[in-house]
């Protein structure tokens, strides 16, 4: 299973919005996509639309059904499944641009640097994490002046 980075999601969203624009405009979806959270305002102060989340959820499900019909069930991955939860995330946390995954991607980069080779990566990460987390305590104990001379 392939997981996408946030930059890949951004590109995918750009492609979907431009390629699906006639489909969305035809059904009246596109104007609402930018107005999904009623509790947030534009910088101008104008409140966003109040289209019911249930309608957005239904539209997302319909989109994924059509996606499956067009591309086949074998093209439905975790990433497409995650779209089913998109409306719930917006309901809970507001617009997607308020949430960033970059800090998690940075942690993933640090974890990758703990691995040498391709075998037993999980054990290498666990071992090096334990060493790095106990190192400050060990150094403090070694550098502490001894009371017995």
Tab-separated table of N, CA and C in Angstrom, residues 20-81:
chain	number	residue	atom	x	y	z
A	20	UNK	N	-12.230	17.738	-12.566
A	20	UNK	CA	-13.610	17.430	-12.190
A	20	UNK	C	-14.494	18.669	-12.166
A	21	UNK	N	-13.951	19.805	-12.543
A	21	UNK	CA	-14.721	21.047	-12.469
A	21	UNK	C	-16.050	20.967	-13.218
A	22	UNK	N	-16.099	20.448	-14.472
A	22	UNK	CA	-17.408	20.364	-15.136
A	22	UNK	C	-18.376	19.453	-14.375
A	23	UNK	N	-17.873	18.327	-13.860
A	23	UNK	CA	-18.702	17.394	-13.096
A	23	UNK	C	-19.252	18.087	-11.860
A	24	UNK	N	-18.386	18.820	-11.166
A	24	UNK	CA	-18.789	19.486	-9.934
A	24	UNK	C	-19.750	20.635	-10.194
A	25	UNK	N	-19.454	21.449	-11.188
A	25	UNK	CA	-20.297	22.594	-11.475
A	25	UNK	C	-21.683	22.128	-11.897
A	26	UNK	N	-21.710	21.069	-12.687
A	26	UNK	CA	-22.960	20.493	-13.156
A	26	UNK	C	-23.858	20.104	-11.981
A	27	UNK	N	-23.258	19.556	-10.947
A	27	UNK	CA	-24.028	19.070	-9.795
A	27	UNK	C	-24.086	20.091	-8.664
A	28	UNK	N	-23.454	21.224	-8.841
A	28	UNK	CA	-23.495	22.249	-7.807
A	28	UNK	C	-22.615	21.959	-6.618
A	29	UNK	N	-21.530	21.190	-6.790
A	29	UNK	CA	-20.656	20.832	-5.675
A	29	UNK	C	-19.519	21.830	-5.529
A	30	UNK	N	-18.907	22.222	-6.634
A	30	UNK	CA	-17.696	23.043	-6.588
A	30	UNK	C	-17.850	24.330	-5.781
A	31	UNK	N	-18.939	25.095	-5.940
A	31	UNK	CA	-19.033	26.321	-5.150
A	31	UNK	C	-19.019	26.068	-3.650
A	32	UNK	N	-19.574	24.922	-3.211
A	32	UNK	CA	-19.646	24.627	-1.786
A	32	UNK	C	-18.337	24.124	-1.197
A	33	UNK	N	-17.459	23.556	-1.999
A	33	UNK	CA	-16.243	22.961	-1.452
A	33	UNK	C	-15.400	23.972	-0.701
A	34	UNK	N	-15.452	25.225	-1.116
A	34	UNK	CA	-14.667	26.253	-0.447
A	34	UNK	C	-15.413	26.821	0.754
A	35	UNK	N	-16.639	26.377	0.970
A	35	UNK	CA	-17.472	26.955	2.017
A	35	UNK	C	-17.989	25.888	2.973
A	36	UNK	N	-17.148	24.941	3.342
A	36	UNK	CA	-17.642	23.785	4.077
A	36	UNK	C	-17.757	23.978	5.581
A	37	UNK	N	-17.108	24.959	6.150
A	37	UNK	CA	-17.168	25.087	7.605
A	37	UNK	C	-17.830	26.403	7.991
A	38	UNK	N	-19.047	26.337	8.538
A	38	UNK	CA	-19.784	27.561	8.824
A	38	UNK	C	-19.185	28.403	9.945
A	39	UNK	N	-18.312	27.853	10.768
A	39	UNK	CA	-17.760	28.597	11.897
A	39	UNK	C	-16.495	29.372	11.559
A	40	UNK	N	-16.070	29.324	10.329
A	40	UNK	CA	-14.855	30.030	9.941
A	40	UNK	C	-15.188	31.086	8.903
A	41	UNK	N	-14.512	32.204	8.979
A	41	UNK	CA	-14.774	33.304	8.057
A	41	UNK	C	-13.606	33.482	7.111
A	42	UNK	N	-13.894	34.070	5.964
A	42	UNK	CA	-12.827	34.472	5.051
A	42	UNK	C	-12.057	35.611	5.703
A	43	UNK	N	-10.850	35.932	5.207
A	43	UNK	CA	-10.124	37.078	5.767
A	43	UNK	C	-10.954	38.360	5.742
A	44	UNK	N	-11.860	38.486	4.766
A	44	UNK	CA	-12.705	39.684	4.676
A	44	UNK	C	-13.742	39.724	5.795
A	45	UNK	N	-13.920	38.606	6.511
A	45	UNK	CA	-14.894	38.552	7.588
A	45	UNK	C	-16.215	37.927	7.171
A	46	UNK	N	-16.421	37.718	5.861
A	46	UNK	CA	-17.664	37.110	5.381
A	46	UNK	C	-17.700	35.645	5.807
A	47	UNK	N	-18.795	35.215	6.367
A	47	UNK	CA	-18.911	33.820	6.803
A	47	UNK	C	-19.030	32.893	5.609
A	48	UNK	N	-18.495	31.714	5.774
A	48	UNK	CA	-18.604	30.688	4.736
A	48	UNK	C	-20.031	30.141	4.703
A	49	UNK	N	-20.340	29.411	3.654
A	49	UNK	CA	-21.669	28.826	3.485
A	49	UNK	C	-21.991	27.811	4.565
A	50	UNK	N	-23.240	27.465	4.641
A	50	UNK	CA	-23.678	26.534	5.683
A	50	UNK	C	-24.247	25.262	5.074
A	51	UNK	N	-23.674	24.811	3.994
A	51	UNK	CA	-24.147	23.573	3.367
A	51	UNK	C	-23.996	22.435	4.382
A	52	UNK	N	-25.038	21.639	4.593
A	52	UNK	CA	-24.981	20.576	5.611
A	52	UNK	C	-23.856	19.566	5.340
A	53	UNK	N	-23.186	19.177	6.396
A	53	UNK	CA	-22.098	18.213	6.271
A	53	UNK	C	-22.600	16.874	5.736
A	54	UNK	N	-23.842	16.532	6.075
A	54	UNK	CA	-24.397	15.266	5.599
A	54	UNK	C	-24.459	15.239	4.070
A	55	UNK	N	-24.790	16.390	3.471
A	55	UNK	CA	-24.851	16.477	2.008
A	55	UNK	C	-23.448	16.325	1.427
A	56	UNK	N	-22.478	16.986	2.046
A	56	UNK	CA	-21.094	16.861	1.583
A	56	UNK	C	-20.612	15.415	1.703
A	57	UNK	N	-20.968	14.757	2.806
A	57	UNK	CA	-20.578	13.357	3.016
A	57	UNK	C	-21.179	12.473	1.923
A	58	UNK	N	-22.449	12.705	1.600
A	58	UNK	CA	-23.129	11.936	0.557
A	58	UNK	C	-22.467	12.178	-0.802
A	59	UNK	N	-22.125	13.433	-1.081
A	59	UNK	CA	-21.461	13.757	-2.351
A	59	UNK	C	-20.095	13.084	-2.450
A	60	UNK	N	-19.356	13.049	-1.343
A	60	UNK	CA	-18.036	12.408	-1.352
A	60	UNK	C	-18.191	10.907	-1.602
A	61	UNK	N	-19.186	10.304	-0.967
A	61	UNK	CA	-19.431	8.877	-1.170
A	61	UNK	C	-19.807	8.601	-2.629
A	62	UNK	N	-20.651	9.457	-3.203
A	62	UNK	CA	-21.033	9.305	-4.617
A	62	UNK	C	-19.817	9.432	-5.520
A	63	UNK	N	-18.960	10.404	-5.204
A	63	UNK	CA	-17.739	10.583	-5.997
A	63	UNK	C	-16.889	9.317	-5.971
A	64	UNK	N	-16.724	8.725	-4.783
A	64	UNK	CA	-15.898	7.522	-4.667
A	64	UNK	C	-16.544	6.320	-5.354
A	65	UNK	N	-17.869	6.247	-5.350
A	65	UNK	CA	-18.541	5.171	-6.088
A	65	UNK	C	-18.281	5.308	-7.585
A	66	UNK	N	-18.366	6.541	-8.093
A	66	UNK	CA	-18.095	6.769	-9.513
A	66	UNK	C	-16.621	6.519	-9.831
A	67	UNK	N	-15.754	6.875	-8.903
A	67	UNK	CA	-14.317	6.620	-9.067
A	67	UNK	C	-14.073	5.116	-9.210
A	68	UNK	N	-14.745	4.333	-8.351
A	68	UNK	CA	-14.596	2.875	-8.407
A	68	UNK	C	-15.131	2.317	-9.727
A	69	UNK	N	-16.271	2.832	-10.177
A	69	UNK	CA	-16.831	2.375	-11.457
A	69	UNK	C	-15.891	2.704	-12.616
A	70	UNK	N	-15.283	3.874	-12.558
A	70	UNK	CA	-14.421	4.336	-13.647
A	70	UNK	C	-13.075	3.621	-13.664
A	71	UNK	N	-12.435	3.486	-12.488
A	71	UNK	CA	-11.069	2.958	-12.422
A	71	UNK	C	-10.976	1.524	-11.900
A	72	UNK	N	-12.038	1.020	-11.299
A	72	UNK	CA	-12.018	-0.341	-10.776
A	72	UNK	C	-11.709	-0.390	-9.293
A	73	UNK	N	-12.173	-1.460	-8.652
A	73	UNK	CA	-12.005	-1.615	-7.204
A	73	UNK	C	-10.537	-1.724	-6.805
A	74	UNK	N	-9.709	-2.294	-7.686
A	74	UNK	CA	-8.294	-2.465	-7.341
A	74	UNK	C	-7.552	-1.133	-7.252
A	75	UNK	N	-8.127	-0.039	-7.723
A	75	UNK	CA	-7.490	1.276	-7.622
A	75	UNK	C	-7.917	2.029	-6.360
A	76	UNK	N	-8.852	1.462	-5.606
A	76	UNK	CA	-9.261	2.078	-4.346
A	76	UNK	C	-8.256	1.682	-3.272
A	77	UNK	N	-7.506	2.637	-2.787
A	77	UNK	CA	-6.489	2.379	-1.772
A	77	UNK	C	-6.888	3.055	-0.463
A	78	UNK	N	-5.989	3.000	0.500
A	78	UNK	CA	-6.225	3.681	1.780
A	78	UNK	C	-6.450	5.173	1.567
A	79	UNK	N	-5.735	5.752	0.620
A	79	UNK	CA	-5.850	7.192	0.382
A	79	UNK	C	-7.258	7.574	-0.070
A	80	UNK	N	-7.857	6.751	-0.920
A	80	UNK	CA	-9.228	7.027	-1.340
A	80	UNK	C	-10.195	6.786	-0.177
A	81	UNK	N	-9.940	5.765	0.616
A	81	UNK	CA	-10.779	5.505	1.791
A	81	UNK	C	-10.727	6.697	2.754
